[in-house]
Tab-separated table of C-alpha atoms in Angstrom:
chain	number	residue	atom	x	y	z
O	1	MET	CA	78.169	95.959	80.101
O	2	LYS	CA	79.087	92.404	79.862
O	3	VAL	CA	81.660	92.495	82.908
O	4	LEU	CA	84.767	89.827	83.708
O	5	VAL	CA	86.125	89.810	87.204
O	6	VAL	CA	89.554	88.111	87.392
O	7	GLY	CA	90.401	86.785	91.272
O	8	GLY	CA	85.852	87.813	91.236
O	9	SER	CA	85.838	85.115	94.381
O	10	GLY	CA	88.143	86.787	96.268
O	11	PHE	CA	87.042	89.273	99.237
O	12	ILE	CA	86.934	92.664	96.871
O	13	GLY	CA	85.668	90.567	93.716
O	14	THR	CA	82.656	88.920	95.329
O	15	ASN	CA	81.762	92.750	96.704
O	16	LEU	CA	82.078	94.032	93.401
O	17	CYS	CA	80.447	91.132	91.505
O	18	ARG	CA	77.742	92.136	93.704
O	19	GLU	CA	77.490	95.466	92.726
O	20	LEU	CA	78.312	95.574	89.251
O	21	LYS	CA	75.257	92.835	89.099
O	22	SER	CA	73.199	95.599	91.000
O	23	ARG	CA	73.981	97.829	88.239
O	24	GLY	CA	72.370	95.085	85.661
O	25	HIS	CA	75.568	94.238	84.516
O	26	GLU	CA	76.388	90.950	83.024
O	27	VAL	CA	79.326	89.801	85.496
O	28	THR	CA	81.652	86.819	85.103
O	29	ALA	CA	83.760	85.902	87.777
O	30	LEU	CA	86.949	84.446	86.936
O	31	SER	CA	89.178	82.425	89.667
O	32	ARG	CA	91.108	79.216	90.029
O	33	SER	CA	88.072	77.841	92.140
O	34	PRO	CA	85.322	79.565	91.922
O	35	SER	CA	82.346	78.356	93.693
O	36	SER	CA	78.677	79.337	93.891
O	37	GLU	CA	79.239	79.442	97.839
O	38	ASP	CA	81.609	82.470	97.471
O	39	LEU	CA	79.465	84.729	94.847
O	40	PRO	CA	76.325	86.211	94.879
O	41	ALA	CA	73.521	85.014	93.152
O	42	GLY	CA	73.704	85.549	89.084
O	43	VAL	CA	76.970	85.906	88.559
O	44	ASN	CA	78.851	83.515	85.809
O	45	LYS	CA	81.700	81.318	86.846
O	46	ALA	CA	84.930	80.878	84.659
O	47	MET	CA	87.999	79.070	85.933
O	48	GLY	CA	91.534	79.998	85.331
O	49	ASN	CA	95.135	81.164	86.243
O	50	VAL	CA	96.171	84.080	85.597
O	51	THR	CA	99.716	82.788	85.668
O	52	ALA	CA	98.940	79.986	82.834
O	53	TYR	CA	97.366	82.577	79.827
O	54	ASP	CA	96.095	79.488	78.144
O	55	SER	CA	93.663	78.825	80.946
O	56	ILE	CA	91.964	82.485	80.701
O	57	LYS	CA	92.417	83.575	77.620
O	58	GLU	CA	88.895	82.200	76.185
O	59	ALA	CA	87.078	83.727	79.350
O	60	PHE	CA	87.692	87.720	77.864
O	61	GLU	CA	85.889	87.023	74.618
O	62	GLY	CA	82.923	89.383	74.288
O	63	MET	CA	83.433	91.217	77.040
O	64	ASP	CA	83.392	94.923	77.244
O	65	ALA	CA	85.227	95.509	80.369
O	66	VAL	CA	87.637	93.586	82.662
O	67	TYR	CA	88.331	94.268	86.702
O	68	ASN	CA	91.985	92.594	87.505
O	69	LEU	CA	92.035	91.833	90.793
O	70	VAL	CA	94.528	89.262	91.356
O	71	ALA	CA	96.660	90.030	94.255
O	72	LEU	CA	98.660	88.095	97.534
O	73	SER	CA	98.202	89.530	100.743
O	74	PRO	CA	101.133	91.978	101.896
O	75	LEU	CA	100.322	90.910	105.477
O	76	PHE	CA	101.629	87.781	105.416
O	77	LYS	CA	104.494	85.882	103.532
O	78	PRO	CA	103.336	83.759	100.662
O	79	SER	CA	103.538	80.513	100.216
O	80	GLY	CA	106.617	79.814	98.159
O	81	GLY	CA	108.247	82.992	98.831
O	82	ASN	CA	108.247	86.392	97.650
O	83	GLU	CA	109.062	86.033	94.356
O	84	MET	CA	105.526	84.598	93.925
O	85	HIS	CA	104.765	88.638	94.034
O	86	ASP	CA	106.313	89.185	90.969
O	87	LYS	CA	104.717	85.985	89.338
O	88	ILE	CA	101.325	86.750	90.364
O	89	HIS	CA	101.302	90.505	90.416
O	90	ARG	CA	103.330	91.275	87.620
O	91	GLN	CA	103.225	88.042	85.259
O	92	GLY	CA	99.608	87.641	86.012
O	93	THR	CA	98.955	91.163	84.658
O	94	GLU	CA	100.736	90.385	81.465
O	95	ASN	CA	98.704	87.870	80.652
O	96	VAL	CA	95.567	89.720	82.109
O	97	VAL	CA	96.249	92.600	80.156
O	98	ARG	CA	97.429	90.532	77.105
O	99	ALA	CA	94.389	88.433	76.814
O	100	ALA	CA	92.456	91.903	76.803
O	101	GLU	CA	94.136	93.166	74.495
O	102	LYS	CA	93.799	90.116	71.949
O	103	HIS	CA	90.041	90.309	72.349
O	104	GLU	CA	89.654	93.923	72.186
O	105	VAL	CA	88.024	94.977	75.555
O	106	ASP	CA	86.716	98.580	75.897
O	107	ARG	CA	87.429	99.362	79.858
O	108	PHE	CA	90.043	97.800	81.834
O	109	VAL	CA	90.505	98.423	85.730
O	110	HIS	CA	93.450	97.179	87.500
O	111	MET	CA	93.922	97.045	91.440
O	112	SER	CA	96.800	97.964	92.499
O	113	ALA	CA	98.457	99.324	96.094
O	114	LEU	CA	99.358	102.578	97.410
O	115	GLY	CA	103.102	103.357	97.254
O	116	ALA	CA	103.551	100.480	94.268
O	117	ASP	CA	106.723	101.667	92.839
O	118	PRO	CA	108.972	99.336	90.565
O	119	ASP	CA	112.225	100.082	92.616
O	120	GLY	CA	110.036	100.076	96.094
O	121	PRO	CA	111.129	98.667	99.238
O	122	THR	CA	109.117	95.396	99.553
O	123	ALA	CA	108.474	92.666	96.720
O	124	TYR	CA	105.476	93.266	97.037
O	125	ILE	CA	105.106	97.140	96.349
O	126	ARG	CA	108.152	96.426	93.611
O	127	ALA	CA	105.579	93.836	91.807
O	128	LYS	CA	102.752	95.888	92.251
O	129	GLY	CA	104.663	99.005	90.352
O	130	ARG	CA	105.726	96.295	87.425
O	131	ALA	CA	102.599	95.449	87.280
O	132	GLU	CA	100.975	99.020	86.834
O	133	GLU	CA	103.712	99.788	84.140
O	134	ILE	CA	102.444	97.061	82.173
O	135	VAL	CA	98.874	98.589	82.370
O	136	THR	CA	99.609	102.089	81.536
O	137	GLU	CA	102.063	101.025	78.916
O	138	SER	CA	99.164	98.718	77.348
O	139	VAL	CA	96.661	100.018	74.150
O	140	LEU	CA	93.759	99.671	76.718
O	141	ASP	CA	91.468	102.436	78.173
O	142	TRP	CA	92.452	101.755	81.738
O	143	THR	CA	92.130	102.802	85.499
O	144	VAL	CA	93.954	102.063	88.457
O	145	PHE	CA	93.151	101.853	91.707
O	146	ARG	CA	95.717	102.377	94.681
O	147	PRO	CA	93.624	101.720	97.823
O	148	SER	CA	95.159	101.907	101.381
O	149	VAL	CA	94.122	98.384	103.437
O	150	VAL	CA	90.716	97.702	103.195
O	151	PHE	CA	88.422	96.410	105.946
O	152	GLY	CA	85.217	94.373	105.737
O	153	ASP	CA	83.200	91.455	106.272
O	154	GLY	CA	85.233	88.477	105.058
O	155	GLY	CA	88.478	90.919	104.702
O	156	GLU	CA	91.592	89.963	106.595
O	157	PHE	CA	92.477	93.083	108.090
O	158	VAL	CA	91.152	92.830	111.444
O	159	SER	CA	91.765	89.257	111.904
O	160	PHE	CA	95.646	90.359	110.957
O	161	THR	CA	95.767	93.112	112.990
O	162	LYS	CA	94.440	90.975	116.146
O	163	THR	CA	97.346	88.553	114.898
O	164	LEU	CA	100.247	91.227	115.048
O	165	ALA	CA	98.581	93.280	117.994
O	166	PRO	CA	97.100	90.464	120.500
O	167	PRO	CA	94.994	91.801	123.299
O	168	TYR	CA	96.104	93.030	126.564
O	169	VAL	CA	99.685	93.218	125.489
O	170	SER	CA	101.345	94.013	121.952
O	171	ALA	CA	104.998	94.022	121.612
O	172	LEU	CA	104.768	96.297	118.398
O	173	PRO	CA	107.844	97.539	116.048
O	174	GLY	CA	108.369	100.663	116.742
O	175	GLY	CA	105.365	101.058	118.964
O	176	GLY	CA	103.129	101.055	116.070
O	177	LYS	CA	103.365	104.413	114.822
O	178	THR	CA	103.054	103.126	111.459
O	179	ARG	CA	99.797	104.881	109.669
O	180	PHE	CA	97.129	103.430	107.668
O	181	GLN	CA	94.318	104.869	105.986
O	182	PRO	CA	91.756	101.669	106.251
O	183	ILE	CA	89.010	101.761	103.416
O	184	TRP	CA	85.348	99.839	104.058
O	185	VAL	CA	85.087	98.072	101.098
O	186	GLY	CA	81.249	98.867	100.956
O	187	ASP	CA	82.773	102.506	99.890
O	188	LEU	CA	85.318	101.048	97.322
O	189	VAL	CA	83.179	99.094	95.083
O	190	PRO	CA	80.594	101.772	94.347
O	191	MET	CA	83.596	103.891	93.136
O	192	MET	CA	85.125	100.976	90.829
O	193	SER	CA	81.711	100.484	89.445
O	194	ASP	CA	81.898	103.779	88.813
O	195	ALA	CA	85.106	103.783	86.881
O	196	VAL	CA	83.987	101.880	83.835
O	197	GLU	CA	80.442	103.695	83.854
O	198	ASP	CA	82.367	106.832	83.169
O	199	GLU	CA	84.663	107.871	80.565
O	200	LYS	CA	86.337	110.914	82.495
O	201	HIS	CA	88.137	107.826	84.569
O	202	VAL	CA	90.104	106.154	81.198
O	203	GLY	CA	93.367	107.111	82.131
O	204	GLN	CA	93.598	107.788	85.699
O	205	VAL	CA	95.275	106.887	89.025
O	206	TYR	CA	93.386	107.063	92.019
O	207	GLU	CA	94.971	106.797	95.538
O	208	ILE	CA	91.710	106.124	97.654
O	209	GLY	CA	91.774	105.739	101.423
O	210	GLY	CA	89.202	105.641	104.107
O	211	PRO	CA	88.018	108.616	106.018
O	212	ASP	CA	90.852	108.454	108.915
O	213	LYS	CA	94.427	108.581	108.830
O	214	MET	CA	95.310	105.812	112.208
O	215	THR	CA	98.601	104.458	113.640
O	216	LEU	CA	98.656	101.059	113.884
O	217	ALA	CA	98.628	101.077	117.822
O	218	GLU	CA	95.360	103.404	117.346
O	219	ILE	CA	93.876	100.934	115.263
O	220	ALA	CA	95.070	98.000	117.620
O	221	ARG	CA	93.225	99.785	120.355
O	222	LEU	CA	90.132	100.434	118.819
O	223	ILE	CA	89.691	96.802	117.502
O	224	HIS	CA	90.218	95.281	121.029
O	225	GLU	CA	87.985	97.939	122.414
O	226	SER	CA	85.010	96.585	119.941
O	227	ASP	CA	85.639	93.030	121.509
O	228	GLY	CA	85.688	94.163	125.185
O	229	ARG	CA	89.187	94.500	125.463
O	230	SER	CA	92.168	96.746	126.182
O	231	THR	CA	95.687	96.621	124.905
O	232	THR	CA	98.934	98.191	126.220
O	233	ILE	CA	101.078	98.765	123.795
O	234	VAL	CA	104.976	97.937	124.638
O	235	PRO	CA	107.407	99.343	121.732
O	236	VAL	CA	109.798	96.843	120.337
O	237	PRO	CA	113.077	98.715	118.745
O	238	MET	CA	112.761	98.902	115.175
O	239	GLY	CA	116.525	97.309	114.584
O	240	LEU	CA	115.116	94.457	116.961
O	241	ALA	CA	112.145	93.978	114.940
O	242	LYS	CA	114.129	93.658	111.912
O	243	ILE	CA	116.205	90.788	113.765
O	244	GLY	CA	113.284	88.591	114.907
O	245	LEU	CA	110.983	88.811	111.863
O	246	THR	CA	114.205	88.093	109.672
O	247	VAL	CA	114.986	85.246	111.873
O	248	ALA	CA	111.703	84.123	112.062
O	249	GLY	CA	110.516	84.285	108.398
O	250	SER	CA	113.120	81.764	107.940
O	251	VAL	CA	111.089	79.328	110.102
O	252	PRO	CA	108.436	76.963	107.759
O	253	GLY	CA	105.136	78.307	108.615
O	254	PHE	CA	105.734	81.479	110.092
O	255	PRO	CA	103.333	83.797	108.637
O	256	MET	CA	105.856	87.083	108.291
O	257	GLY	CA	109.116	87.975	107.679
O	258	ALA	CA	111.518	90.936	106.320
O	259	ASP	CA	109.404	91.914	104.451
O	260	GLN	CA	107.087	92.831	106.585
O	261	TYR	CA	109.103	94.291	108.788
O	262	ARG	CA	110.065	96.975	105.798
O	263	SER	CA	106.552	97.426	105.025
O	264	LEU	CA	106.142	98.827	108.482
O	265	LYS	CA	108.596	101.301	108.153
O	266	PHE	CA	106.446	103.521	105.766
O	267	ASP	CA	103.134	104.597	106.262
O	268	ASN	CA	100.103	103.615	104.079
O	269	VAL	CA	98.320	106.629	103.494
O	270	THR	CA	96.977	109.022	100.599
O	271	ASP	CA	98.491	112.162	99.982
O	272	ASP	CA	95.825	113.371	98.333
O	273	ASN	CA	92.740	111.027	98.636
O	274	ASP	CA	90.933	110.757	95.075
O	275	ILE	CA	87.474	109.807	96.275
O	276	GLY	CA	86.148	113.303	95.075
O	277	ALA	CA	86.859	112.280	91.690
O	278	PHE	CA	83.644	109.487	92.267
O	279	ASP	CA	81.764	112.839	94.047
O	280	TYR	CA	82.354	111.245	97.713
O	281	SER	CA	83.486	113.574	100.384
O	282	THR	CA	85.245	112.030	104.042
O	283	GLY	CA	82.273	112.444	105.692
O	284	GLU	CA	80.198	109.945	103.822
O	285	LEU	CA	82.811	107.248	104.041
O	286	THR	CA	82.036	104.501	106.751
O	287	THR	CA	84.587	104.505	109.228
O	288	LEU	CA	86.701	101.390	111.183
O	289	LYS	CA	84.840	102.557	114.881
O	290	ALA	CA	81.253	102.828	112.970
O	291	TYR	CA	82.095	99.473	111.273
O	292	LEU	CA	83.333	97.949	114.394
O	293	ASN	CA	80.718	98.881	116.357
O	294	ASP	CA	77.912	97.775	113.619
O	295	ARG	CA	79.835	93.978	113.550
O	296	ARG	CA	79.398	94.232	117.125
O	297	GLU	CA	75.676	94.651	117.289
O	298	ARG	CA	75.034	92.198	114.459
């Protein structure tokens, strides 16, 4: 197939482009500033900004399948404020869906997030929920993925955890009891590739997580242990963390704010992990510990 990966030069996008290319598809990566250094050999490049419809519409011509991966990180406060979540996720998705419908694309895969909800507690979750509505109300043959946090080479989850929970002594909101279900990008992208190759995935919303549900404190200890260090978790009352992050978030350049505090109030885990829809079992998935050990050896 001819496949367009919108957001193809990002962390998940480059891994997905590589997987799709290995399966024999003709792949084009669309992003604001695609670079040959970022993309696997043989992947075509297209330039465009999802917030500007006219800049992306021509890239969809003749495509059999489209992936919409463009997203801002929920881990950090976006440059331009939380309204950027709506601009990128909702408005950007609106433009991508519009272009896909105009060019009668056969298959459409949308990257959402666990907990996506138009009435959710954070700007990121609300924008992701509204973007999902746009996709599922379209005329396209769509599939939606809602992954937990994704880790791997080039990803930000491990480095973010080190920033939030430094070695030796880590002061974490609520003692770091928020749970995550990290999934390795090398396990996720084959599932995403399968989604356009089998019609059984049309009209499905998949919640995807890794093999382990872990607290932030457990993840922090594991990451520092892989670096040969330790950390002691010092609980910070959630009320105090709210005040601290809200105040600090008003300081220009500070990477986190009130939304990051709110995101730590709810778990980022699946109710029913849908990896079985892609013939995966939990035991086949790469654990965060195994990845960290392999990275240390490399």
